[in-house]
Amino acid sequence: MLHERIAAHAHRVPDAPAVTCDGRTLTYGDLDARAERLAAGLRTRVHDEDAVIAVLMDRSTDLIVTLLGVLKAGCAYLALNTADPDRRLAELVADAGARLAVAAPEHAGRLPDTVETLTLATAPSRTGPANVSSAAARADRAAAAQARAADDLAYVCYTSGSTGAPKGVGVTHRGVLRLVVSQDWLRLTPEDTVLQVSAVSFDASTLEIFGALCAGCRLVVHPGGGPVDLDALAATVTGHRVTVVNLATGLLHQLIESRLSFFAGLRHVVTGGDVASPALVARLLDAWPGLTFTNGYGPTENTTFTTCWTTSGPPPDAVPIGTAVTGTGVAVLDDAMRPVTAGGTGEIYTWGGGLARGYLGRPAATAERFLPCPFGPPGSRMYRTGDLARLLPDGNLEFAGRTDRQVKVHGYRVEPGAVEAALARQSGVDRAVVVVEQDDAGRKRLVGHAVPSGTADEGLGARLRASLAAELPGYAVPDTILVHTTLPVTAHGKVDRSALTSAGPRPRAVANAYVPPATPLQRRLTELWSALLDTAPVGIDDDFFDLGGHSLLAAELLDVMHKELGVEIPATALYLRSTVAELSEAVGETLAGREIRS
Ligand code: ADP
């Protein structure tokens, strides 16, 4: 069990540093004792097997204590993203059947009444001070340890479902242990300092947190919850002499492009989640020849990584996803379910210790993807990934796309069908289609197309975007929603998605005459937009999203405005007031001390 491995370090080296965040360090002894105190309180409240406890906190030492406390209590955690809208949080806790939550005080009021929400300060404790371990607590601990087995759930992680409802993947202790223990590609020692920067609602955090704590390393938590500020991240990494990082592919690319010095003190750089750029990886390895680099591939359903490719050698021409990690089976099968030969392309199937239990409460969806496995022992299952790979002559795999419409947008798994369903549900919408567009640098963005049920007015697209932002996680909200009187169809009468994707310049961007800025604030905003969106000139009636802005750029814009102008504009307000003129008006209202209209 995961927590037992961590408790073993607490027993052997109680004074070794375990978690550092915001200038505070918990030793293994502190971490274990604090988590045990929380666990003792949780055990008095939870009696069902496989109980799921929601956790709503930004990255912090408290977060790590809480995750460990939930595991020690014999429960599974559902780590929620604090940046998600409240409606999404409510949907996830209801789907997971969570009746208890542990939240940071600033987020405690955000969950529905059906969930009893504790904060660490209010969570009942049965063990007294941290260093006192009562007989009752020891008995509790032994009982909980006995009752738990490696196939029990450790956490539930949500991914987007194709029809609109998110699916909770139930990941086991065994799955996580197989990811972080005895892997020859991940040789962590207690001398290592590992960064925790991934959102905890995303399974990349599994590798960071349990990789570090099961190996007795120090985990350095980069504090916060929203988008990551690269300067602050660089300060965390250099300030704490981090040696190992696991960066989502998009973040890795950004850091290589903007500050190669970030990697100076690192020993091992791990990435995963999306297709890695060979040119950028080559730039990284050219600059830091001693570095070990790993490209990990895998769906959440097989606990973070399924295959890995590791190099310390010269820069590669391509970045393969490698071969199966220890404890995992992988086959690339053709349509007739026969293994492909070298050079061939097929779909990736995987089995072994990393396999999740399935989708929580969805036996049909589970049966559709978790199939009987002809390669393992009788009765075993394998997961059909929907990913395509080419088998290279040297036995490594190269990622070759998807068999369905699933895409990665800003590193997150998105089913355009799910976003379409959400858009079609909005009032005033008759039909909806969501397509994925890619810019020259390969960055993907979602564009919604809606046909209104009545007559459309000028602001409908922006209003729809704002109402989706109140319901969906930020990465799933289309950057632009265009309103049409009808949708193009193919000869077979289906919606012609390719015609929508290649629709050319945005109608509004073309229709807007250039109106120059009239005030210093408008001038500064047009300059900022020009720089961020790489377009000029920007007029005051131009729309941020129509000019190619998307949620990440929106976050960047709001961040710069905060730093430069001292105003905090909520993202939903930018969705509704997305021209320079409207936004400068919003800034004026905020500066005048008024509540911003959004
Ligand atoms: P992850 O934590 O790996 O991003 P998700 O379940 O969110 O897990 O997404 C899994 C999907 O991401 C895979 O099925 C695949 O389509 C894509 N993916 C993951 N890693 C890679 C990689 N290294 N190269 C290309 N695609 C990847």
Coordinates of C-alpha atoms and ligand atoms in Angstrom, one line a residue:
M1 CA 0.0 0.0 0.0
L2 CA 1.2 3.5 -0.9
H3 CA 0.9 5.0 2.5
E4 CA 2.7 2.1 4.2
R5 CA 5.8 2.8 2.0
I6 CA 5.7 6.4 3.1
A7 CA 5.2 5.5 6.7
A8 CA 8.2 3.2 6.5
H9 CA 10.4 6.2 5.6
A10 CA 8.8 8.1 8.5
H11 CA 9.8 5.3 10.8
R12 CA 13.4 5.0 9.5
V13 CA 14.3 8.6 8.8
P14 CA 11.7 10.7 10.6
D15 CA 13.8 13.9 10.3
A16 CA 14.4 13.7 6.6
P17 CA 12.7 16.5 4.6
A18 CA 9.5 15.2 2.9
V19 CA 7.5 18.2 1.6
T20 CA 8.6 21.8 1.1
C21 CA 6.2 24.6 0.0
D22 CA 6.2 28.3 0.5
G23 CA 9.2 28.3 2.8
R24 CA 7.9 25.5 5.1
T25 CA 9.2 22.0 5.3
L26 CA 7.5 18.9 6.8
T27 CA 9.8 16.0 7.7
Y28 CA 8.7 12.5 7.0
G29 CA 7.8 12.2 10.7
D30 CA 5.7 15.4 10.6
L31 CA 4.0 14.4 7.3
D32 CA 3.1 10.9 8.6
A33 CA 1.9 12.2 11.9
R34 CA -0.3 14.9 10.5
A35 CA -1.8 12.6 7.9
E36 CA -2.4 10.0 10.6
R37 CA -4.3 12.6 12.7
L38 CA -6.5 13.4 9.7
A39 CA -7.0 9.8 8.9
A40 CA -8.1 9.0 12.5
G41 CA -10.8 11.7 12.2
L42 CA -11.9 10.6 8.8
R43 CA -12.2 6.9 9.9
T44 CA -14.8 7.9 12.5
R45 CA -17.0 9.4 9.7
V46 CA -16.6 6.9 6.8
H47 CA -17.7 3.3 7.1
D48 CA -18.3 2.1 3.5
E49 CA -15.6 0.3 1.5
D50 CA -14.1 2.3 -1.3
A51 CA -15.5 5.6 0.0
V52 CA -14.4 8.5 -2.1
I53 CA -13.4 11.7 -0.3
A54 CA -13.2 14.9 -2.3
V55 CA -10.2 17.2 -1.8
L56 CA -10.4 20.8 -2.9
M57 CA -7.1 22.6 -2.3
D58 CA -4.4 24.5 -4.2
R59 CA -1.0 22.9 -4.3
S60 CA 0.4 23.2 -0.7
T61 CA 1.8 21.0 2.1
D62 CA -1.8 20.7 3.4
L63 CA -2.8 19.1 0.1
I64 CA -0.1 16.4 0.4
V65 CA -1.0 15.8 4.1
T66 CA -4.7 15.4 3.0
L67 CA -4.1 13.0 0.2
L68 CA -2.0 10.8 2.4
G69 CA -4.5 11.1 5.2
V70 CA -7.3 9.9 2.9
L71 CA -5.3 6.9 1.9
K72 CA -4.4 6.1 5.5
A73 CA -8.1 6.3 6.4
G74 CA -8.6 3.4 3.9
C75 CA -10.4 5.7 1.4
A76 CA -9.8 6.9 -2.2
Y77 CA -9.4 10.6 -3.0
L78 CA -11.0 12.7 -5.7
A79 CA -8.6 15.6 -6.1
L80 CA -10.6 18.5 -7.6
N81 CA -9.2 21.4 -9.5
T82 CA -9.8 24.6 -7.6
A83 CA -9.8 26.5 -11.0
D84 CA -12.9 24.6 -12.2
P85 CA -16.3 26.3 -11.9
D86 CA -18.5 25.3 -9.0
R87 CA -21.0 23.5 -11.2
R88 CA -18.4 21.2 -12.5
L89 CA -17.2 20.5 -8.9
A90 CA -20.7 19.6 -7.9
E91 CA -21.1 17.3 -10.9
L92 CA -17.9 15.4 -10.1
V93 CA -18.6 14.9 -6.4
A94 CA -22.1 13.7 -7.2
D95 CA -20.8 11.3 -9.9
A96 CA -18.1 9.9 -7.6
G97 CA -20.7 9.6 -4.7
A98 CA -18.4 11.6 -2.4
R99 CA -20.3 12.6 0.8
L100 CA -17.2 14.0 2.6
A101 CA -14.7 16.5 1.5
V102 CA -11.5 18.1 2.9
A103 CA -11.1 21.6 1.5
A104 CA -8.8 24.6 2.1
P105 CA -10.7 27.3 4.1
E106 CA -10.9 29.6 1.1
H107 CA -12.6 26.9 -1.0
A108 CA -14.7 25.3 1.7
G109 CA -18.0 27.0 0.7
R110 CA -17.8 25.9 -2.9
L111 CA -19.1 22.3 -2.7
P112 CA -22.8 21.4 -2.6
D113 CA -24.7 20.8 0.7
T114 CA -24.8 17.1 0.0
V115 CA -21.1 17.0 0.9
E116 CA -19.9 17.5 4.4
T117 CA -16.9 19.7 4.0
L118 CA -14.1 19.7 6.6
T119 CA -11.0 21.9 6.6
L120 CA -7.7 20.6 8.2
A121 CA -8.3 22.9 11.1
T122 CA -11.9 21.6 11.7
A123 CA -11.3 17.9 10.8
P124 CA -11.8 15.9 14.0
S125 CA -8.6 14.3 15.3
R126 CA -8.6 11.3 17.6
T127 CA -4.8 11.0 18.2
G128 CA -3.9 14.3 20.0
P129 CA -0.6 16.0 19.3
A130 CA 1.4 15.0 16.3
N131 CA 4.1 13.0 18.1
V132 CA 1.8 11.1 20.4
S133 CA 0.5 7.8 18.9
S134 CA -2.2 6.4 21.1
A135 CA -3.1 2.8 21.4
A136 CA -6.5 3.5 19.8
A137 CA -4.8 5.1 16.7
R138 CA -2.4 2.2 16.4
A139 CA -5.3 -0.3 16.5
D140 CA -7.1 1.8 13.9
R141 CA -4.1 1.8 11.7
A142 CA -3.6 -1.9 11.9
A143 CA -7.2 -2.5 11.1
A144 CA -7.2 -0.2 8.2
A145 CA -4.0 -1.6 6.8
Q146 CA -5.4 -5.1 7.0
A147 CA -8.6 -4.2 5.5
R148 CA -7.0 -2.6 2.4
A149 CA -5.6 -4.6 -0.4
A150 CA -3.4 -3.5 -3.4
D151 CA -6.5 -3.6 -5.7
D152 CA -8.3 -1.1 -3.6
L153 CA -8.9 2.4 -5.0
A154 CA -6.3 5.0 -4.3
Y155 CA -7.9 7.8 -6.3
V156 CA -10.5 8.7 -8.8
C157 CA -9.5 10.9 -11.8
Y158 CA -12.0 12.3 -14.2
T159 CA -11.5 12.4 -18.0
S160 CA -13.9 13.7 -20.6
G161 CA -16.5 11.3 -22.0
S162 CA -17.5 11.4 -25.6
T163 CA -21.2 12.1 -24.9
G164 CA -20.9 14.9 -22.4
A165 CA -20.7 13.2 -19.0
P166 CA -17.1 13.1 -17.5
K167 CA -16.0 9.6 -16.5
G168 CA -14.2 8.8 -13.2
V169 CA -11.3 6.4 -13.7
G170 CA -10.8 4.3 -10.5
V171 CA -7.0 3.9 -10.0
T172 CA -5.7 1.3 -7.6
H173 CA -2.8 1.3 -5.1
R174 CA -1.2 -1.5 -7.2
G175 CA -1.4 0.8 -10.3
V176 CA 0.5 3.6 -8.6
L177 CA 3.0 1.3 -7.0
R178 CA 3.8 -0.3 -10.3
L179 CA 4.3 3.3 -11.7
V180 CA 6.8 4.4 -9.1
V181 CA 8.5 1.4 -7.6
S182 CA 11.2 -0.8 -9.4
Q183 CA 11.0 1.1 -12.6
D184 CA 14.4 1.1 -14.3
W185 CA 13.7 4.4 -16.1
L186 CA 13.0 6.2 -12.8
R187 CA 15.9 5.9 -10.5
L188 CA 15.0 8.2 -7.6
T189 CA 17.1 8.3 -4.5
P190 CA 16.7 10.1 -1.2
E191 CA 19.2 12.7 -2.5
D192 CA 16.7 13.7 -5.2
T193 CA 14.4 16.7 -4.9
V194 CA 11.3 16.3 -7.0
L195 CA 9.0 19.1 -8.2
Q196 CA 5.3 19.0 -7.8
V197 CA 3.7 21.4 -10.3
S198 CA 1.0 19.3 -12.1
A199 CA -2.6 20.0 -11.2
V200 CA -3.5 17.4 -8.7
S201 CA -6.7 16.7 -10.6
F202 CA -4.5 15.5 -13.4
D203 CA -2.7 12.1 -13.1
A204 CA 0.8 13.5 -13.9
S205 CA 0.7 14.5 -10.2
T206 CA 0.7 10.8 -9.2
L207 CA 4.2 10.4 -10.5
E208 CA 5.5 13.5 -8.8
I209 CA 3.9 12.9 -5.4
F210 CA 4.2 9.2 -5.0
G211 CA 7.4 8.9 -7.0
A212 CA 9.1 11.3 -4.6
L213 CA 7.5 10.1 -1.3
C214 CA 7.8 6.3 -2.0
A215 CA 11.5 6.8 -2.7
G216 CA 12.2 9.0 0.4
C217 CA 13.0 12.1 -1.7
R218 CA 12.1 15.7 -0.9
L219 CA 9.0 16.9 -2.7
V220 CA 9.0 20.6 -3.6
V221 CA 5.5 21.8 -4.1
H222 CA 5.1 24.8 -6.4
P223 CA 2.3 26.6 -4.6
G224 CA -0.9 27.8 -6.3
G225 CA -3.8 26.5 -8.4
G226 CA -4.3 28.4 -11.6
P227 CA -2.0 28.8 -14.6
V228 CA 1.7 28.5 -13.8
D229 CA 3.8 31.7 -13.9
L230 CA 7.1 30.6 -15.5
D231 CA 9.3 33.1 -13.6
A232 CA 7.8 31.9 -10.3
L233 CA 8.3 28.2 -11.3
A234 CA 11.9 28.9 -12.2
A235 CA 12.4 30.5 -8.8
T236 CA 11.0 27.4 -7.1
V237 CA 13.2 25.1 -9.1
T238 CA 16.4 26.9 -8.6
G239 CA 15.6 28.1 -5.0
H240 CA 15.1 24.6 -3.8
R241 CA 17.7 22.9 -6.0
V242 CA 15.2 20.6 -7.6
T243 CA 16.8 17.7 -9.5
V244 CA 13.9 15.9 -11.1
V245 CA 10.9 17.4 -12.9
N246 CA 7.9 16.0 -14.7
L247 CA 6.4 18.6 -17.0
A248 CA 3.4 18.3 -19.2
T249 CA 4.5 18.5 -22.8
G250 CA 3.1 22.0 -23.4
L251 CA 4.9 23.4 -20.4
L252 CA 8.1 21.7 -21.3
H253 CA 7.9 23.3 -24.8
Q254 CA 7.3 26.7 -23.3
L255 CA 10.2 26.4 -21.0
I256 CA 12.6 25.2 -23.7
E257 CA 11.5 28.1 -26.0
S258 CA 11.6 30.8 -23.4
R259 CA 14.3 29.9 -20.8
L260 CA 16.7 27.1 -21.3
S261 CA 18.5 28.1 -18.1
F262 CA 15.5 26.6 -16.2
F263 CA 17.1 23.1 -16.8
A264 CA 20.5 24.0 -15.5
G265 CA 20.5 22.1 -12.2
L266 CA 18.3 19.3 -13.2
R267 CA 19.3 15.6 -13.5
H268 CA 16.2 14.1 -15.0
V269 CA 13.5 15.7 -17.1
V270 CA 10.3 13.7 -17.6
T271 CA 7.5 14.7 -19.9
G272 CA 4.3 13.2 -21.2
G273 CA 0.7 13.9 -22.2
D274 CA 1.1 15.0 -25.8
V275 CA 3.4 14.7 -28.8
A276 CA 6.9 16.0 -27.9
S277 CA 8.6 18.2 -30.5
P278 CA 11.9 16.6 -31.7
A279 CA 13.4 20.0 -32.5
L280 CA 12.7 21.3 -29.0
V281 CA 13.9 18.1 -27.2
A282 CA 17.1 18.3 -29.4
R283 CA 17.5 21.9 -28.3
L284 CA 17.2 20.8 -24.6
L285 CA 19.7 18.0 -24.9
D286 CA 22.2 20.0 -26.9
A287 CA 22.2 22.7 -24.2
W288 CA 22.4 20.2 -21.3
P289 CA 24.2 17.1 -22.5
G290 CA 24.3 15.4 -19.1
L291 CA 20.6 15.4 -18.7
T292 CA 18.4 12.3 -18.7
F293 CA 15.2 12.8 -20.6
T294 CA 12.1 10.6 -20.6
N295 CA 9.1 10.8 -22.9
G296 CA 6.3 8.9 -21.1
Y297 CA 3.0 7.9 -22.8
G298 CA -0.1 6.6 -21.3
P299 CA -3.8 7.1 -20.6
T300 CA -5.1 7.7 -17.1
E301 CA -6.8 4.3 -17.4
N302 CA -3.4 2.6 -17.1
T303 CA -2.1 4.8 -14.3
T304 CA -0.1 7.7 -15.8
F305 CA 2.5 5.9 -17.9
T306 CA 2.3 2.8 -20.1
T307 CA 5.4 3.2 -22.2
C308 CA 8.5 5.3 -21.8
W309 CA 11.5 6.3 -23.9
T310 CA 14.6 7.5 -22.0
T311 CA 17.8 8.9 -23.4
S312 CA 20.9 10.6 -22.0
G313 CA 22.5 10.5 -25.4
P314 CA 22.7 12.8 -28.4
P315 CA 19.5 14.6 -29.5
P316 CA 17.1 12.4 -31.4
D317 CA 15.6 12.9 -34.8
A318 CA 12.2 11.9 -33.5
V319 CA 10.8 11.4 -30.0
P320 CA 9.4 7.9 -29.6
I321 CA 7.1 6.9 -26.8
G322 CA 9.4 3.9 -26.2
T323 CA 8.5 0.5 -24.8
A324 CA 6.3 -0.8 -22.0
V325 CA 7.2 0.1 -18.5
T326 CA 7.9 -2.7 -16.0
G327 CA 4.8 -4.5 -14.9
T328 CA 2.9 -3.5 -18.0
G329 CA 2.1 -5.4 -21.3
V330 CA 1.6 -3.5 -24.5
A331 CA 0.5 -4.8 -28.0
V332 CA 0.0 -2.9 -31.2
L333 CA -2.8 -4.7 -33.0
D334 CA -4.2 -4.3 -36.5
D335 CA -8.0 -4.3 -37.2
A336 CA -8.0 -8.1 -37.1
M337 CA -6.4 -8.0 -33.6
R338 CA -3.1 -9.3 -34.9
P339 CA 0.2 -7.8 -33.7
V340 CA 1.7 -5.5 -36.4
T341 CA 5.2 -6.2 -37.7
A342 CA 8.1 -3.7 -37.6
G343 CA 7.1 -0.6 -39.6
G344 CA 3.4 -1.3 -39.2
T345 CA 0.8 0.9 -37.5
G346 CA -2.0 -0.3 -35.2
E347 CA -3.9 0.5 -32.1
I348 CA -2.2 0.3 -28.6
Y349 CA -3.7 -2.2 -26.2
T350 CA -2.3 -2.5 -22.7
W351 CA -2.6 -4.8 -19.6
G352 CA -0.9 -5.5 -16.3
G353 CA -0.6 -3.9 -12.9
G354 CA -1.3 -0.4 -14.0
L355 CA -4.8 -1.1 -15.2
A356 CA -7.5 0.9 -13.5
R357 CA -10.6 -0.8 -12.1
G358 CA -12.7 0.9 -14.8
Y359 CA -15.0 3.9 -14.9
L360 CA -16.8 4.5 -11.6
G361 CA -20.4 3.4 -11.7
R362 CA -20.3 2.8 -15.5
P363 CA -20.2 -0.9 -16.2
A364 CA -21.2 -0.5 -19.8
A365 CA -18.5 2.1 -20.6
T366 CA -16.0 0.0 -18.7
A367 CA -16.9 -3.2 -20.7
E368 CA -16.5 -1.2 -23.9
R369 CA -12.9 -0.3 -23.3
F370 CA -11.6 -2.9 -20.8
L371 CA -11.7 -6.1 -22.8
P372 CA -10.8 -9.8 -22.1
C373 CA -7.0 -10.0 -22.6
P374 CA -5.7 -12.8 -24.7
F375 CA -2.1 -12.1 -23.6
G376 CA -2.5 -12.3 -19.9
P377 CA -3.7 -15.0 -17.4
P378 CA -7.3 -16.3 -17.9
G379 CA -9.9 -13.7 -16.7
S380 CA -7.4 -10.8 -17.1
R381 CA -8.4 -7.6 -19.0
M382 CA -6.7 -5.2 -21.3
Y383 CA -7.5 -1.6 -22.1
R384 CA -8.2 -0.4 -25.6
T385 CA -6.5 3.0 -25.7
G386 CA -7.8 4.5 -29.0
D387 CA -4.2 5.6 -29.7
L388 CA -2.3 4.6 -32.8
A389 CA 1.4 3.7 -32.8
R390 CA 4.0 2.7 -35.3
L391 CA 6.3 -0.1 -34.3
L392 CA 9.8 1.0 -35.1
P393 CA 12.5 -1.6 -36.2
D394 CA 14.3 -1.2 -32.9
G395 CA 11.1 -2.2 -31.0
N396 CA 10.2 1.3 -29.8
L397 CA 6.8 2.8 -30.5
E398 CA 6.1 6.1 -32.2
F399 CA 2.8 7.8 -31.4
A400 CA 0.6 8.0 -34.6
G401 CA -2.6 9.8 -33.6
R402 CA -6.1 8.7 -32.4
T403 CA -8.7 6.3 -33.8
D404 CA -11.5 8.8 -32.6
R405 CA -12.0 12.5 -32.3
Q406 CA -10.3 12.9 -28.8
V407 CA -7.7 15.6 -28.8
K408 CA -5.3 17.2 -26.3
V409 CA -6.0 20.9 -25.8
H410 CA -3.4 22.7 -23.6
G411 CA -2.4 19.2 -22.4
Y412 CA -5.9 18.1 -21.4
R413 CA -7.9 15.3 -22.9
V414 CA -11.0 16.8 -24.7
E415 CA -13.7 15.0 -26.6
P416 CA -15.2 17.6 -28.9
G417 CA -18.5 15.6 -28.8
A418 CA -18.7 16.4 -25.0
V419 CA -18.3 20.1 -25.6
E420 CA -20.8 20.0 -28.4
A421 CA -23.3 18.4 -26.1
A422 CA -22.8 21.1 -23.5
L423 CA -23.1 23.9 -26.2
A424 CA -26.2 22.3 -27.6
R425 CA -27.8 22.3 -24.1
Q426 CA -27.5 26.1 -23.7
S427 CA -30.7 28.0 -24.0
G428 CA -31.2 29.7 -27.4
V429 CA -29.1 27.0 -29.2
D430 CA -30.7 24.7 -31.7
R431 CA -27.6 22.9 -33.1
A432 CA -23.9 22.9 -32.2
V433 CA -20.7 21.6 -33.6
V434 CA -17.2 22.0 -32.1
V435 CA -14.1 21.6 -34.2
V436 CA -10.4 21.6 -33.4
E437 CA -8.1 24.1 -35.1
Q438 CA -4.3 24.1 -35.1
D439 CA -2.0 27.1 -35.5
D440 CA 1.3 27.0 -37.3
A441 CA 3.1 26.1 -34.1
G442 CA 0.9 23.1 -33.7
R443 CA -1.2 24.5 -30.8
K444 CA -4.8 23.3 -30.8
R445 CA -7.8 25.4 -30.0
L446 CA -11.5 24.6 -29.9
V447 CA -13.9 26.6 -32.0
G448 CA -17.7 26.3 -31.4
H449 CA -20.3 26.7 -34.1
A450 CA -23.9 27.3 -33.1
V451 CA -27.2 27.7 -34.9
P452 CA -29.6 29.6 -32.7
S453 CA -33.2 28.5 -32.2
G454 CA -34.5 32.1 -32.6
T455 CA -32.9 35.1 -34.2
A456 CA -29.3 35.7 -33.3
D457 CA -28.1 38.9 -31.7
E458 CA -24.5 40.3 -31.9
G459 CA -23.6 39.2 -28.4
L460 CA -24.8 35.6 -28.5
G461 CA -21.4 33.9 -29.2
A462 CA -19.8 35.7 -26.2
R463 CA -22.8 34.9 -23.9
L464 CA -22.6 31.3 -24.9
R465 CA -18.9 31.2 -24.1
A466 CA -19.5 32.8 -20.7
S467 CA -22.2 30.3 -19.8
L468 CA -20.0 27.3 -20.9
A469 CA -17.2 28.8 -18.7
A470 CA -19.5 28.5 -15.7
E471 CA -20.0 24.8 -16.4
L472 CA -16.9 23.3 -18.0
P473 CA -13.2 23.3 -17.0
G474 CA -11.4 26.2 -18.7
Y475 CA -9.5 24.0 -21.3
A476 CA -12.9 22.7 -22.6
V477 CA -14.4 26.1 -23.2
P478 CA -14.2 26.9 -27.0
D479 CA -12.0 30.0 -27.5
T480 CA -14.5 31.3 -30.0
I481 CA -18.2 30.5 -30.7
L482 CA -19.4 31.5 -34.1
V483 CA -23.1 31.9 -34.7
H484 CA -24.5 30.7 -38.1
T485 CA -28.0 30.6 -39.7
T486 CA -27.2 27.0 -40.9
L487 CA -24.3 24.6 -40.9
P488 CA -22.5 23.3 -44.1
V489 CA -23.3 19.7 -44.9
T490 CA -21.5 17.0 -46.9
A491 CA -23.0 15.1 -49.9
H492 CA -24.2 12.5 -47.4
G493 CA -26.1 15.2 -45.4
K494 CA -23.7 15.1 -42.4
V495 CA -22.3 18.3 -40.9
D496 CA -19.2 19.2 -42.9
R497 CA -16.6 19.7 -40.2
S498 CA -13.7 20.2 -42.6
A499 CA -15.6 23.1 -44.2
L500 CA -16.0 24.6 -40.7
T501 CA -12.3 24.1 -39.9
S502 CA -11.1 25.8 -43.0
A503 CA -13.7 28.5 -42.8
G504 CA -11.0 31.2 -43.1
P505 CA -10.9 34.4 -41.3
R506 CA -13.4 35.0 -38.5
P507 CA -16.5 36.9 -39.8
R508 CA -16.4 39.5 -37.0
A509 CA -12.7 40.2 -37.4
V510 CA -13.3 40.9 -41.1
A511 CA -16.4 42.9 -40.5
N512 CA -14.9 45.2 -37.9
A513 CA -13.5 48.5 -39.3
Y514 CA -10.3 49.6 -37.6
V515 CA -11.1 52.1 -34.8
P516 CA -7.9 53.4 -33.2
P517 CA -7.4 53.6 -29.4
A518 CA -8.7 56.9 -27.9
T519 CA -7.3 56.7 -24.4
P520 CA -3.9 55.7 -22.9
L521 CA -5.5 52.6 -21.3
Q522 CA -7.0 51.5 -24.7
R523 CA -3.6 52.2 -26.3
R524 CA -1.8 50.0 -23.7
L525 CA -4.4 47.2 -24.2
T526 CA -4.1 47.3 -28.0
E527 CA -0.3 47.0 -27.6
L528 CA -0.7 44.0 -25.2
W529 CA -3.1 42.3 -27.5
S530 CA -0.8 42.9 -30.5
A531 CA 2.1 41.3 -28.7
L532 CA 0.2 38.4 -27.3
L533 CA -1.8 37.6 -30.4
D534 CA 1.0 38.5 -32.8
T535 CA -1.2 40.7 -34.9
A536 CA -1.3 44.4 -35.8
P537 CA -2.9 46.8 -35.8
V538 CA -5.5 46.0 -33.2
G539 CA -8.5 48.3 -33.1
I540 CA -10.7 48.9 -30.1
D541 CA -13.7 47.0 -31.6
D542 CA -11.6 43.9 -32.3
D543 CA -12.5 40.8 -30.3
F544 CA -9.7 39.1 -28.3
F545 CA -11.0 35.6 -29.2
D546 CA -11.7 36.4 -32.8
L547 CA -8.1 37.5 -33.2
G548 CA -6.9 34.0 -32.1
G549 CA -6.9 34.5 -28.3
H550 CA -7.6 31.3 -26.3
S551 CA -7.9 30.5 -22.6
L552 CA -4.1 30.3 -21.9
L553 CA -3.5 33.6 -23.7
A554 CA -6.5 35.0 -21.8
A555 CA -4.9 34.0 -18.5
E556 CA -1.6 35.6 -19.6
L557 CA -3.4 38.8 -20.6
L558 CA -5.2 39.0 -17.2
D559 CA -2.0 38.3 -15.4
V560 CA -0.1 41.1 -17.2
M561 CA -3.0 43.4 -16.6
H562 CA -2.9 42.5 -12.9
K563 CA 0.8 43.1 -12.6
E564 CA 0.9 46.3 -14.8
L565 CA -2.4 48.0 -14.0
G566 CA -3.1 46.5 -10.6
V567 CA -6.6 45.4 -11.6
E568 CA -7.9 41.9 -11.2
I569 CA -10.4 41.1 -14.0
P570 CA -12.1 37.6 -13.7
A571 CA -11.8 35.4 -16.8
T572 CA -15.6 35.2 -17.2
A573 CA -15.6 39.0 -17.6
L574 CA -13.1 38.8 -20.4
Y575 CA -15.3 36.2 -22.2
L576 CA -18.3 38.7 -22.0
R577 CA -16.4 41.9 -22.6
S578 CA -13.9 40.8 -25.1
T579 CA -13.2 43.9 -27.2
V580 CA -10.6 46.5 -26.2
A581 CA -13.3 49.1 -25.8
E582 CA -15.4 46.8 -23.5
L583 CA -12.4 45.6 -21.5
S584 CA -11.1 49.1 -21.0
E585 CA -14.5 50.0 -19.7
A586 CA -14.4 47.1 -17.3
V587 CA -10.9 48.2 -16.1
G588 CA -12.3 51.7 -15.5
E589 CA -15.2 50.3 -13.4
T590 CA -12.8 48.2 -11.3
L591 CA -10.4 51.1 -10.7
A592 CA -13.4 53.2 -9.7
G593 CA -14.0 50.6 -7.0
R594 CA -17.1 49.2 -8.5
E595 CA -18.0 45.6 -8.7
I596 CA -17.3 44.6 -12.3
R597 CA -20.3 43.8 -14.5
S598 CA -19.9 40.4 -16.1
Ligands
ADP1 P1 -1.8 11.9 -19.5 O1 -1.7 12.1 -18.0 O2 -0.8 11.0 -20.0 O3 -2.0 13.1 -20.3 P2 -4.6 11.4 -20.1 O4 -5.5 10.2 -19.8 O5 -5.1 12.7 -19.8 O6 -3.2 11.0 -19.5 O7 -4.3 11.4 -21.7 C1 -3.9 10.3 -22.3 C2 -3.8 10.5 -23.8 O8 -2.8 11.5 -24.1 C3 -3.2 9.3 -24.5 O9 -4.3 8.3 -24.8 C4 -2.6 9.9 -25.8 O10 -3.6 10.1 -26.7 C5 -2.1 11.2 -25.2 N1 -0.7 11.1 -24.8 C6 -0.2 10.8 -23.6 N2 1.2 10.8 -23.6 C7 1.6 11.1 -24.9 C8 2.9 11.2 -25.5 N3 4.0 11.1 -24.8 N4 2.9 11.4 -26.8 C9 1.7 11.5 -27.5 N5 0.5 11.5 -27.0 C10 0.4 11.2 -25.7

